[in-house]
mmCIF file of C-alpha atoms in Angstrom:
data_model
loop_
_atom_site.group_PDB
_atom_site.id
_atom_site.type_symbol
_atom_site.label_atom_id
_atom_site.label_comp_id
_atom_site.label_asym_id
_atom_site.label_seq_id
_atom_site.Cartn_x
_atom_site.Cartn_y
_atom_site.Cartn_z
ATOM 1 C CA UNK B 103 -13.681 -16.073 23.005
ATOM 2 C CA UNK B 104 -10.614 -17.895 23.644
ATOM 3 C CA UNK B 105 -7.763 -17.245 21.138
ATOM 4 C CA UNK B 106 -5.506 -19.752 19.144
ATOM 5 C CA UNK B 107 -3.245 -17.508 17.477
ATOM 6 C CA UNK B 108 -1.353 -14.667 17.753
ATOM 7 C CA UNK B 109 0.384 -12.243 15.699
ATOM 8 C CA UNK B 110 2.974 -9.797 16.687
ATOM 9 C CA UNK B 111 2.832 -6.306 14.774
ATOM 10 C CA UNK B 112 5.291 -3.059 15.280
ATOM 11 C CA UNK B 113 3.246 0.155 15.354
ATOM 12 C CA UNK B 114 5.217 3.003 13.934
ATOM 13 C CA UNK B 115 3.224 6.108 14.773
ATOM 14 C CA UNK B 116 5.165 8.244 13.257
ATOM 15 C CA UNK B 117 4.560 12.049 12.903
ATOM 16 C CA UNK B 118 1.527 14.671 12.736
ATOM 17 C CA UNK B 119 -1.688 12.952 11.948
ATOM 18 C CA UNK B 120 0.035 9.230 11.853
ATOM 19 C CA UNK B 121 -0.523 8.507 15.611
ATOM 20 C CA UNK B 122 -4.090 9.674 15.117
ATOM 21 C CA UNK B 123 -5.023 7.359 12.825
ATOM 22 C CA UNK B 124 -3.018 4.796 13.720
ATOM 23 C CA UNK B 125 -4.926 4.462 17.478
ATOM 24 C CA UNK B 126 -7.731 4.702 15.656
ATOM 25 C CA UNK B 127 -7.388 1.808 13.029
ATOM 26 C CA UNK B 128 -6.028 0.077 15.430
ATOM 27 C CA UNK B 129 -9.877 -0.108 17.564
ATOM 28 C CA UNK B 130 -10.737 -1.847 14.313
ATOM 29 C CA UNK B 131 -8.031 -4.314 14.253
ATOM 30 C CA UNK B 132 -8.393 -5.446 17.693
ATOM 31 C CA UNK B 133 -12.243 -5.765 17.263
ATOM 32 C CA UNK B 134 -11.762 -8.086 14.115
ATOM 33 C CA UNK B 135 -9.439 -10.131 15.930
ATOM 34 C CA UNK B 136 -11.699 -10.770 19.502
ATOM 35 C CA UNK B 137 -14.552 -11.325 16.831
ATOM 36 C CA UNK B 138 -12.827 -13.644 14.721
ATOM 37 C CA UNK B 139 -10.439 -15.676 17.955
ATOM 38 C CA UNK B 140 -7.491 -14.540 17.679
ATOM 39 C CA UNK B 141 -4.614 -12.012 18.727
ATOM 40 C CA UNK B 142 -2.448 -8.888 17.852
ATOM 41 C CA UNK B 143 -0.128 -7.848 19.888
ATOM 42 C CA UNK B 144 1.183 -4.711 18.976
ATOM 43 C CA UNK B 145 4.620 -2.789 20.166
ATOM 44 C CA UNK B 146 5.701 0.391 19.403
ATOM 45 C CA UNK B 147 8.485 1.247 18.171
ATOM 46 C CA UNK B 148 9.569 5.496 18.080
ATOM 47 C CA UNK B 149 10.641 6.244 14.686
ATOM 48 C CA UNK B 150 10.135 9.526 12.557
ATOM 49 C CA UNK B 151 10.958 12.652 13.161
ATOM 50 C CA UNK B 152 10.905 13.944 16.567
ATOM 51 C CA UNK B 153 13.585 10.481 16.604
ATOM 52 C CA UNK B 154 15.437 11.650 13.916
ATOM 53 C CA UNK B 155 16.285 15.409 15.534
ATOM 54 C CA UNK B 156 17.301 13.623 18.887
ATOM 55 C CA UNK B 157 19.929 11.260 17.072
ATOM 56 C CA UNK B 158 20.636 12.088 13.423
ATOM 57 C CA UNK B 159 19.450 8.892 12.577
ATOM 58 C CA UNK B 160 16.142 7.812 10.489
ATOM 59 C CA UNK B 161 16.296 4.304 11.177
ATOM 60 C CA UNK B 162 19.018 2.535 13.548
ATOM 61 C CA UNK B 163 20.336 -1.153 13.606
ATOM 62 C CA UNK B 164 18.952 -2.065 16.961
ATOM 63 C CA UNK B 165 15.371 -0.626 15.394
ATOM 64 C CA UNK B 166 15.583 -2.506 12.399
ATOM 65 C CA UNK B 167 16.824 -5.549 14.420
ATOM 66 C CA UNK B 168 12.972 -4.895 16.369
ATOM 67 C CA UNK B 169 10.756 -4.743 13.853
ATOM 68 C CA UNK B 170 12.017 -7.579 12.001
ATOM 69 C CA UNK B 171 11.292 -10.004 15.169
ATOM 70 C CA UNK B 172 7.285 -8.794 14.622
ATOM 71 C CA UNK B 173 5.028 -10.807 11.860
ATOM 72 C CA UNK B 174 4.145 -7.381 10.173
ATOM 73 C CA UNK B 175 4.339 -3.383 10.828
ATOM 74 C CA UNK B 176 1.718 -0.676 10.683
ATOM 75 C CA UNK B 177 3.350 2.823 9.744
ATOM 76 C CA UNK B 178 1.018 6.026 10.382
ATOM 77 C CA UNK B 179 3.158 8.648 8.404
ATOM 78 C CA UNK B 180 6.323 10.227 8.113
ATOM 79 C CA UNK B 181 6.927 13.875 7.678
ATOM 80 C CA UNK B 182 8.184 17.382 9.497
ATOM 81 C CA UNK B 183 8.896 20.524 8.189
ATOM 82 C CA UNK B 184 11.904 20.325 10.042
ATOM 83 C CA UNK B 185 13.338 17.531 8.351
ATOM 84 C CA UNK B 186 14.754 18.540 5.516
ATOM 85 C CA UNK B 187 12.625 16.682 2.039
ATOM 86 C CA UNK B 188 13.724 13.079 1.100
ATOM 87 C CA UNK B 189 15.673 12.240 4.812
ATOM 88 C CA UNK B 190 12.601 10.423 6.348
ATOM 89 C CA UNK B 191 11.108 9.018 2.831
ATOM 90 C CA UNK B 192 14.833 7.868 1.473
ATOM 91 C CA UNK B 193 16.108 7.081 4.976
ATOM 92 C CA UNK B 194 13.274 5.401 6.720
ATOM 93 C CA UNK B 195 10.636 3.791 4.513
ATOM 94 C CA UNK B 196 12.496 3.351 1.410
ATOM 95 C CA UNK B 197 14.962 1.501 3.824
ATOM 96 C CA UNK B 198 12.929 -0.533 5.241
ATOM 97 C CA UNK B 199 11.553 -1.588 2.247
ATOM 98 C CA UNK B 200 15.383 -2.790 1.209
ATOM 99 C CA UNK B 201 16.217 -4.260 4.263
ATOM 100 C CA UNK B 202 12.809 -6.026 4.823
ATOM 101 C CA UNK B 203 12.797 -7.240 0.874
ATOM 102 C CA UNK B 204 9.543 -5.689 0.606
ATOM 103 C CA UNK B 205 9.918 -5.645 -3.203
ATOM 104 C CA UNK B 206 5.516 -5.641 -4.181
ATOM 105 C CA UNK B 207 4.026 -2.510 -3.394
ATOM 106 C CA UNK B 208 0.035 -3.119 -3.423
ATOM 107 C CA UNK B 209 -2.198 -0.459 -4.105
ATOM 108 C CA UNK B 210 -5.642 -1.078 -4.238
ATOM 109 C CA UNK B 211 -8.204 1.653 -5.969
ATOM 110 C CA UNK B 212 -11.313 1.170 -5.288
ATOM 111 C CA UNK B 213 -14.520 3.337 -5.146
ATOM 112 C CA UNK B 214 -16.797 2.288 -2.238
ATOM 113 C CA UNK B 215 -20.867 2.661 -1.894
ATOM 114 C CA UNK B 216 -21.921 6.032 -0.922
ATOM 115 C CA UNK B 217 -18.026 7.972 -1.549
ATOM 116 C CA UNK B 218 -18.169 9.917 -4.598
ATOM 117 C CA UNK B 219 -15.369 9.941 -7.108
ATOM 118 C CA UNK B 220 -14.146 13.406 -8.584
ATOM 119 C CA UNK B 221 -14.077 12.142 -11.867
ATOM 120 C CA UNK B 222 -17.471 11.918 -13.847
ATOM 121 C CA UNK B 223 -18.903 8.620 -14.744
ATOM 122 C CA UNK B 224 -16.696 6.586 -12.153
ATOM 123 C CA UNK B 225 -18.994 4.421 -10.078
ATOM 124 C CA UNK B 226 -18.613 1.566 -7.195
ATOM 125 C CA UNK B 227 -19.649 -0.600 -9.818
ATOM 126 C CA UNK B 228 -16.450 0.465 -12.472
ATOM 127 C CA UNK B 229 -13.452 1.008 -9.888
ATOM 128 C CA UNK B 230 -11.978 -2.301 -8.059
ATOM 129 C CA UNK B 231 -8.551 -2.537 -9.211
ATOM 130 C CA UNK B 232 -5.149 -3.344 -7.655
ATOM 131 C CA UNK B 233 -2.092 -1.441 -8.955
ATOM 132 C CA UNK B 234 1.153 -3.638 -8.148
ATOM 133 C CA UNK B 235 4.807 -1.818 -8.004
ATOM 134 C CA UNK B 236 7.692 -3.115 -7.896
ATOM 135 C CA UNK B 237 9.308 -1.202 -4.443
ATOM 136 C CA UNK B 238 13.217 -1.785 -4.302
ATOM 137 C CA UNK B 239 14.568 -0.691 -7.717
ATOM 138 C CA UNK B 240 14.268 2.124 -10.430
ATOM 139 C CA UNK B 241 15.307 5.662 -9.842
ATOM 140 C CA UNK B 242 14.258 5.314 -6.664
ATOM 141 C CA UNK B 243 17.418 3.543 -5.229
ATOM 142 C CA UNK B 244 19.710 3.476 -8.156
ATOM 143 C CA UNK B 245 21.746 6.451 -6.764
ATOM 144 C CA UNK B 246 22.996 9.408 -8.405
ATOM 145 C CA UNK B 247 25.525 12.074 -8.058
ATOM 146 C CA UNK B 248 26.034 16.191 -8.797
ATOM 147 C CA UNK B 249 28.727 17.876 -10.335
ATOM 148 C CA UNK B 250 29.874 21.864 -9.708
ATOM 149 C CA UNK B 251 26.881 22.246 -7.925
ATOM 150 C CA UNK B 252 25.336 25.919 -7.143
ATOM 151 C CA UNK B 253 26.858 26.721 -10.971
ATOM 152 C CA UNK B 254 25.574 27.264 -13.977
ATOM 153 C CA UNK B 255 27.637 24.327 -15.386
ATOM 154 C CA UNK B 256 26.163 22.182 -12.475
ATOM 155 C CA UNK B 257 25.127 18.519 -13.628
ATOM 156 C CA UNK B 258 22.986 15.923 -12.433
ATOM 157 C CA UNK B 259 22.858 12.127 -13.029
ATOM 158 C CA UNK B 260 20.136 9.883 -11.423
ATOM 159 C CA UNK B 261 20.608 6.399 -12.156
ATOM 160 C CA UNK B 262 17.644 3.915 -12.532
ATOM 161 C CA UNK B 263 18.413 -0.098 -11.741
ATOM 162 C CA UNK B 264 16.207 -2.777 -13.451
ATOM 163 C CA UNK B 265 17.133 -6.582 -12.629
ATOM 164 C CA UNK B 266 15.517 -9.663 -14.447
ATOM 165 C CA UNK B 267 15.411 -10.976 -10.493
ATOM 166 C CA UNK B 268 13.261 -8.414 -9.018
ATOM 167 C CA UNK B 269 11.306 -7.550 -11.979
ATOM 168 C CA UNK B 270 10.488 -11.217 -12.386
ATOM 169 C CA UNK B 271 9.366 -11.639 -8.494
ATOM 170 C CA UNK B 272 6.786 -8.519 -8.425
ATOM 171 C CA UNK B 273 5.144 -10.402 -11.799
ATOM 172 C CA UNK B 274 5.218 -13.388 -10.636
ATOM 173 C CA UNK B 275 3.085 -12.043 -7.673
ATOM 174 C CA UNK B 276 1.095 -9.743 -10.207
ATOM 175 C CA UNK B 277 -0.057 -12.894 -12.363
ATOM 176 C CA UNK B 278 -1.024 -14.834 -9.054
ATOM 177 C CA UNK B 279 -2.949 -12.172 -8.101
ATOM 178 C CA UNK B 280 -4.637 -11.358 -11.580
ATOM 179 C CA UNK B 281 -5.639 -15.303 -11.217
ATOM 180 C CA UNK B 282 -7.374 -15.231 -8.434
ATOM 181 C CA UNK B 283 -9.585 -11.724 -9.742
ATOM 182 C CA UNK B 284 -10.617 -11.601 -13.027
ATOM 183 C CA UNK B 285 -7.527 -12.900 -14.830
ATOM 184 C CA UNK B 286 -6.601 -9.607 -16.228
ATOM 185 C CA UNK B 287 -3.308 -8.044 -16.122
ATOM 186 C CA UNK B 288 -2.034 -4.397 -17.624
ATOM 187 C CA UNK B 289 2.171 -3.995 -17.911
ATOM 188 C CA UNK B 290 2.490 -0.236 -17.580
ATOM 189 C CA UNK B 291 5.431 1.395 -18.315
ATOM 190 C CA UNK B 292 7.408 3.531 -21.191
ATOM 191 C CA UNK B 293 9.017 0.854 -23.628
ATOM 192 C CA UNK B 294 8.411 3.491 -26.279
ATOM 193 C CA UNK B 295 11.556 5.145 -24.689
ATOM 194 C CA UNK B 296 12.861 3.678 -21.465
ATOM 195 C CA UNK B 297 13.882 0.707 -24.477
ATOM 196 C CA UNK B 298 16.369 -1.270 -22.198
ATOM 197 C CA UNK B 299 14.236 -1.197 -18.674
ATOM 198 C CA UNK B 300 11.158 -1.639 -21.102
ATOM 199 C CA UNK B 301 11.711 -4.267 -22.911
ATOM 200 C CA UNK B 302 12.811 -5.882 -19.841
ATOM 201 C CA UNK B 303 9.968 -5.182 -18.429
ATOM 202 C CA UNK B 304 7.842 -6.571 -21.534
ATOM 203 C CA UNK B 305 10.657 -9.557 -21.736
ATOM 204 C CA UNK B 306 9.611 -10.712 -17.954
ATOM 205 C CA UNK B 307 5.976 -10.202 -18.227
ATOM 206 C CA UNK B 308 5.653 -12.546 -21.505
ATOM 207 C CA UNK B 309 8.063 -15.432 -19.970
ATOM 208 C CA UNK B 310 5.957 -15.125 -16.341
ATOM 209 C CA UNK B 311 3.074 -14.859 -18.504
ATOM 210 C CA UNK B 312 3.132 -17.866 -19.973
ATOM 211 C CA UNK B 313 3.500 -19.756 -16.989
ATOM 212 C CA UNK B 314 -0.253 -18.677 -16.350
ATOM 213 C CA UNK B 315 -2.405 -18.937 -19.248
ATOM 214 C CA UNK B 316 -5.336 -18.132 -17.410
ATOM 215 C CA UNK B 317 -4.609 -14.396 -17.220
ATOM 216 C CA UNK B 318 -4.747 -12.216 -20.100
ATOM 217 C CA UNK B 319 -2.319 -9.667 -20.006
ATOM 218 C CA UNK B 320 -1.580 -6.529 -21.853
ATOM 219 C CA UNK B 321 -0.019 -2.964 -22.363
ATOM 220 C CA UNK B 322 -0.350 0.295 -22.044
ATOM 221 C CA UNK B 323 2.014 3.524 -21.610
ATOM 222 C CA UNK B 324 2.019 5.192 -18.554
ATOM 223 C CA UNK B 325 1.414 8.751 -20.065
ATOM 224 C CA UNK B 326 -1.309 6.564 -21.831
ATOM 225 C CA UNK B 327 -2.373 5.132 -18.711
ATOM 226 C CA UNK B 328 -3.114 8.716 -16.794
ATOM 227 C CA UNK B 329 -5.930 9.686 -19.136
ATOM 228 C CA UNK B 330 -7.566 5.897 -19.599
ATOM 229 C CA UNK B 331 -7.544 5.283 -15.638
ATOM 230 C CA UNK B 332 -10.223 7.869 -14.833
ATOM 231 C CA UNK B 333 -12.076 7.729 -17.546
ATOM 232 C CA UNK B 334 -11.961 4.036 -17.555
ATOM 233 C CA UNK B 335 -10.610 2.354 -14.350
ATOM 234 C CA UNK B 336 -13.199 -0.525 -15.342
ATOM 235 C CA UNK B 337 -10.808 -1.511 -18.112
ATOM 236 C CA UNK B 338 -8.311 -2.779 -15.576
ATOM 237 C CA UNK B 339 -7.913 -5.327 -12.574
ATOM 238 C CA UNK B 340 -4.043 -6.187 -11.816
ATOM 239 C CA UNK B 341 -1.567 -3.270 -12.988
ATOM 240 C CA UNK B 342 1.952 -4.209 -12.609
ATOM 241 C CA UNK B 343 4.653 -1.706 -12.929
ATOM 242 C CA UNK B 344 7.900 0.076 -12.114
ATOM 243 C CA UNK B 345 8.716 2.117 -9.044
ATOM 244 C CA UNK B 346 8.169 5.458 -10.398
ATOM 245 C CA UNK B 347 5.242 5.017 -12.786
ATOM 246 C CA UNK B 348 3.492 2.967 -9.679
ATOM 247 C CA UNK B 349 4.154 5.997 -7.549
ATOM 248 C CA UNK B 350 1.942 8.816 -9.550
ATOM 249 C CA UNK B 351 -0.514 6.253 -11.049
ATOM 250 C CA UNK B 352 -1.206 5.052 -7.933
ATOM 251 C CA UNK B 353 -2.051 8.481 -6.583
ATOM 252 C CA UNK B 354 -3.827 9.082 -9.762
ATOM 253 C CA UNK B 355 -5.280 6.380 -8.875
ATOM 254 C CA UNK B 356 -5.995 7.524 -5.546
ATOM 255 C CA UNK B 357 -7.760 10.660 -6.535
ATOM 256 C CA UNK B 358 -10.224 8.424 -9.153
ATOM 257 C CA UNK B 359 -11.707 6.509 -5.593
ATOM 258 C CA UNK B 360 -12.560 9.351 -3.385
ATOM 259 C CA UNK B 361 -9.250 11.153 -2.851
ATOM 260 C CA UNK B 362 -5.740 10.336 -0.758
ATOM 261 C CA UNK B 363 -7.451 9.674 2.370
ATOM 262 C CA UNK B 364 -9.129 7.007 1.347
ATOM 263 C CA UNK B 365 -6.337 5.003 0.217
ATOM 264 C CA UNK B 366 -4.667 2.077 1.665
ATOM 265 C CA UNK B 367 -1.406 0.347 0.657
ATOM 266 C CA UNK B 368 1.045 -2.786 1.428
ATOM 267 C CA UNK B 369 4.528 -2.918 1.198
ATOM 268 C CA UNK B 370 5.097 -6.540 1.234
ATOM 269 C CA UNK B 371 7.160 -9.211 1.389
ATOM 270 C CA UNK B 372 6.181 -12.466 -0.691
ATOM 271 C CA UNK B 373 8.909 -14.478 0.276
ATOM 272 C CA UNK B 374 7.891 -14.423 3.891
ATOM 273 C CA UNK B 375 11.140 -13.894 5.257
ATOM 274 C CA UNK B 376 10.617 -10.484 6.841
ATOM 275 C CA UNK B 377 7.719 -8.554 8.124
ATOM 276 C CA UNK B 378 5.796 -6.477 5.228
ATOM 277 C CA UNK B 379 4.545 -2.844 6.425
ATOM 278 C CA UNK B 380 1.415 -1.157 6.214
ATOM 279 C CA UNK B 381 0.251 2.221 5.805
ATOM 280 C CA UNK B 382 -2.189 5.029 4.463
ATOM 281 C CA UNK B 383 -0.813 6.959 1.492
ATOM 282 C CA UNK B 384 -1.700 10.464 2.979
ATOM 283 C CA UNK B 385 1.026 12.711 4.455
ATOM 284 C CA UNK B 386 1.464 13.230 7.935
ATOM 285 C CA UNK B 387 -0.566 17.063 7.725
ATOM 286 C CA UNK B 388 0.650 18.379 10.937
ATOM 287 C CA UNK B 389 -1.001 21.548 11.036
ATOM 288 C CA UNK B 390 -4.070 19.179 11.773
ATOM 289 C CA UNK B 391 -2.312 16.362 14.168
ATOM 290 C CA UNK B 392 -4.025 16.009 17.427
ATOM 291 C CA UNK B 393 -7.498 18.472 15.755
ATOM 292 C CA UNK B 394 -9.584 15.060 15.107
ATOM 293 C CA UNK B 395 -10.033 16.418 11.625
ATOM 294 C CA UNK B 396 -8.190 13.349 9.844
ATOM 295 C CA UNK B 397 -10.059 10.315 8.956
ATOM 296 C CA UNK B 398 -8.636 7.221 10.084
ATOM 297 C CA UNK B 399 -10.637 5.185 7.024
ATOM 298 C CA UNK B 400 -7.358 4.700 4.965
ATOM 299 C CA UNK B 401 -5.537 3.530 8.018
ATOM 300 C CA UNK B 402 -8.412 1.049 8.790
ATOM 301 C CA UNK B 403 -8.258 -0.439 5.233
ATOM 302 C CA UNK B 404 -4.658 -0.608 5.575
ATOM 303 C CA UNK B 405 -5.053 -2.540 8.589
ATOM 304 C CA UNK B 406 -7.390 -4.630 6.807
ATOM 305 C CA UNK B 407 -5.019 -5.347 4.362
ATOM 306 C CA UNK B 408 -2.089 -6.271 7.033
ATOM 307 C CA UNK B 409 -4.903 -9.092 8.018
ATOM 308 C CA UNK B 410 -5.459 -10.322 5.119
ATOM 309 C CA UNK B 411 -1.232 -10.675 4.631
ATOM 310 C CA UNK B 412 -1.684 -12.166 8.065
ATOM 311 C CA UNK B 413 -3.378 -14.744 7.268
ATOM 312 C CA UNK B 414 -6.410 -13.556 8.853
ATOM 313 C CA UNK B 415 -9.516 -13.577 5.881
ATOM 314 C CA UNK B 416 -12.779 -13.061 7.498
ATOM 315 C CA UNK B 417 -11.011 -10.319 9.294
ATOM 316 C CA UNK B 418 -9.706 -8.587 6.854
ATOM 317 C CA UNK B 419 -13.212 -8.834 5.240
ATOM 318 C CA UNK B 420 -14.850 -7.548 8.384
ATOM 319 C CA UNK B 421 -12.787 -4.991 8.918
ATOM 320 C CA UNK B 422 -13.049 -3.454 5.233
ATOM 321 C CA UNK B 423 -16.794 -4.217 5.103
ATOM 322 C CA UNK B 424 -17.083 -1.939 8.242
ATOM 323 C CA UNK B 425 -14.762 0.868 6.888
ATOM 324 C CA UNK B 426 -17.110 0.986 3.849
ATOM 325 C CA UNK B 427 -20.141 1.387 5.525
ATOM 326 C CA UNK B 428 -19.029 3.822 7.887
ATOM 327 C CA UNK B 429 -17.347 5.946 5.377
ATOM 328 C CA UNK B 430 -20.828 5.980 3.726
ATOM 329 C CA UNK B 431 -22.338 7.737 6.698
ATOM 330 C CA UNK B 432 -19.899 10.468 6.979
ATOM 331 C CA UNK B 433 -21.458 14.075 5.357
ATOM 332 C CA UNK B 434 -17.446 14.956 4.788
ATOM 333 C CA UNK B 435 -14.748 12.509 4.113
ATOM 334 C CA UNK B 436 -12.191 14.782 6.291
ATOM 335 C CA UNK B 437 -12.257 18.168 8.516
ATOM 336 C CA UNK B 438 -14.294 19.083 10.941
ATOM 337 C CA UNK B 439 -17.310 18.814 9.068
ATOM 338 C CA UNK B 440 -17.084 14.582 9.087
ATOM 339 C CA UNK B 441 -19.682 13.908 11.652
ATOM 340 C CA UNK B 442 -16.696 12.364 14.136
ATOM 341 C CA UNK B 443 -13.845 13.511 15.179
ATOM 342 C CA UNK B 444 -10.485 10.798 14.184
ATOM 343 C CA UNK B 445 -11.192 8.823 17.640
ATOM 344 C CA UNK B 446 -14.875 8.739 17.678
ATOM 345 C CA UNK B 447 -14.640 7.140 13.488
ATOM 346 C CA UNK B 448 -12.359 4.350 15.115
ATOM 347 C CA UNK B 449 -14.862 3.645 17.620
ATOM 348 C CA UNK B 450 -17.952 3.459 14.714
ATOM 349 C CA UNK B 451 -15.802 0.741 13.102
ATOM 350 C CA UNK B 452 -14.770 -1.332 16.018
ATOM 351 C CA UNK B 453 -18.424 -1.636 16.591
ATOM 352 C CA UNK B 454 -19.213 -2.411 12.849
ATOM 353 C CA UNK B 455 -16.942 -4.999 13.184
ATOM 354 C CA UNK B 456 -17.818 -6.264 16.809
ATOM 355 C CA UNK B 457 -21.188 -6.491 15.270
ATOM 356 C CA UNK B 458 -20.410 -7.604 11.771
ATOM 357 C CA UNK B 459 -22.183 -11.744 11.351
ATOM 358 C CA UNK B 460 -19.481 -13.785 9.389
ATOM 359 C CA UNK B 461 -22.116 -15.341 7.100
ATOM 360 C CA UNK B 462 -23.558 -11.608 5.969
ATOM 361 C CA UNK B 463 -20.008 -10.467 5.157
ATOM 362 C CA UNK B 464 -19.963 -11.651 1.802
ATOM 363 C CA UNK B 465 -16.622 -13.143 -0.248
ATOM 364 C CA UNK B 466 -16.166 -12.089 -3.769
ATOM 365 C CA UNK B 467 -14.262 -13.845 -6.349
ATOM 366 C CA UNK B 468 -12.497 -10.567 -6.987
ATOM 367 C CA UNK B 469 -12.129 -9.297 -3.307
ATOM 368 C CA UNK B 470 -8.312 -8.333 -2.702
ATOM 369 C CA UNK B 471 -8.596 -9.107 0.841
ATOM 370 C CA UNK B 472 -9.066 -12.953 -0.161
ATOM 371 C CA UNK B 473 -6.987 -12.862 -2.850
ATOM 372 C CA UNK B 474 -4.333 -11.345 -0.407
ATOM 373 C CA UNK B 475 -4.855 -14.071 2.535
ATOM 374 C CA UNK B 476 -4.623 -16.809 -0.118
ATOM 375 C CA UNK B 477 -1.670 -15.736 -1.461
ATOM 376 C CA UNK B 478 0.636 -15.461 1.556
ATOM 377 C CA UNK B 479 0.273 -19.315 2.305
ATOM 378 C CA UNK B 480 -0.506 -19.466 5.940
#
């Protein structure tokens, strides 16, 4: 099939299990795009932390100045025990997430056919939401400081940032998405006592909201929002939200559709103007990397998604579809009791894919992959 387009992505490995997966999600990327006529050329770029110990650096000018010449990056994970906590996640990812404006963190939680959720009464047919958070701001990169530390008069002081400008671009993109699921959309946050950042919060969502009065939109607190999730996750469809909150309801969230490994995520850019990044949520478990014990399915589906930000639907489509069904096969979702070692799991859903007939794949309303390719306007 001869190919009419091309798109250039930077593969960060990374450390422990990320290479693993990464190769492997990667068979399913290239399959979607020889099926569907079209390329991805892929470069890697060494960043982590085997580059960190050589150079005291996590992430370098002339690296940056790489990855923002590609139309999208694919991260594996990031993590060594010896690299001391916060280094790799402050210095690398959270960077690149400043420098690359990737302010719309997208974190879908969804329960596919044949995976079982830990939590009773959660079915395929009551868990297909999206939780949106807002990825440059909060506690997260307001800074801090610590005085007479190692003392028992030592104090701390995180600072949180909140601007009407970033706040208002993640809702914006929240609402848009909400519209084109089913026009539902939950603010999430902690008005009842984060009253400034709250309210402007609340302030934001009701002025964006009215802009689309297609999409009903409500609230609920985020200590709230940790008991209805699992018991209800039907309840919701867009969740928009603050840095922090986003980061432990999404894993919450994570847990409700079949645990971490299973789930995908997007740090992007709406704007356009620099690459957005892709990645699993699962941590880089090196006491496994190289065993064939991880599964590659949440790398896969975060492929998927960097398609569908590409552009690239019926890929994207393909390529989830495929993950689905070959998760649904697998007796364990991760050790050596999965039926398939890491490599041989990429393979199953290259040929899914390979396979897969356009007209069978289906196209929801509600699917996030559409939603996702209409959205970014190419």
């Amino acid at each position: 099939m001869s190919h009419t387009r091309t798109h250039r992505v930077a593969v960060i490995g990374g450390d422990g299990i990320g290479p693993d997966v990464t190769a492997a999600a990667l068979q399913g990327v290239h399959a979607a795009a020889d099926r569907f006529g079209f390329r991805v050329d892929t470069t890697d770029v060494e960043l982590g932390a085997q580059s960190y110990l050589d150079t005291g650096v996590a992430l370098d000018e002339e690296s940056t100045a790489r990855l923002r010449e590609h139309d999208a990056v694919l991260l594996g994970a990031v993590g060594d025990p010896r690299v001391p906590p916060g280094v790799l996640e402050r210095g690398l990812i959270v960077a690149l997430r400043v420098a690359f404006r990737q302010s719309v963190n997208i974190r879908p939680v969804r329960l596919y056919p044949g995976v079982t959720s830990p939590v009773a009464g959660v079915t395929a047919g009551n868990c297909d939401l999206v939780i949106i958070r807002e990825n440059t701001e909060g506690l997260y990169t307001g800074g801090g400081s610590t005085a007479h530390a190692g003392t028992t008069h030592a104090v701390a002081l995180q600072h949180s940032v909140t601007t009407v400008a970033a706040t208002t671009e993640v809702v914006e993109f929240a609402f848009r998405l909400a519209s084109a699921r089913r026009k539902r959309l939950t603010l999430c946050h902690k008005k009842n006592i984060l009253v400034h950042a709250g309210q402007l919060w609340q302030d934001v969502v009701d002025e964006v909201g009215a802009r689309h009065p297609d999409v009903e939109h409500d609230y609920v607190h985020a200590d709230a929002m940790c008991q209805h999730l699992p018991l209800d996750p039907g309840r919701f469809d867009v969740v928009v939200t603050d840095n922090l909150f986003g980061d432990i309801i999404s894993d919450l969230g994570a847990t409700v559709q079949g645990g971490l490994g299973l789930a995908a995520s997007a740090n992007h850019n709406p704007a356009g103007s620099a690459p957005s990044m892709f990645e699993p949520v699962h941590g880089s478990a090196p006491d496994i990397a190289g065993r064939g014990w991880a599964n590659p399915a949440a790398a896969a589906l975060s492929g998927a998604l960097c398609l569908a930000a590409l552009g690239e639907r019926d890929a994207a489509l393909a390529l989830e579809a495929a993950t689905a069904a070959v998760l649904a096969e697998l007796p364990a979702l991760a050790g050596p009791g999965m039926g398939a070692d890491t490599a041989g799991i990429g393979r199953r859903i290259a040929q899914r894919v390979a396979d897969a007939d356009p007209a069978a794949i289906g196209d929801p309303a509600t699917s996030l992959m559409s939603a996702l390719a209409g959205l970014t306007g190419r």
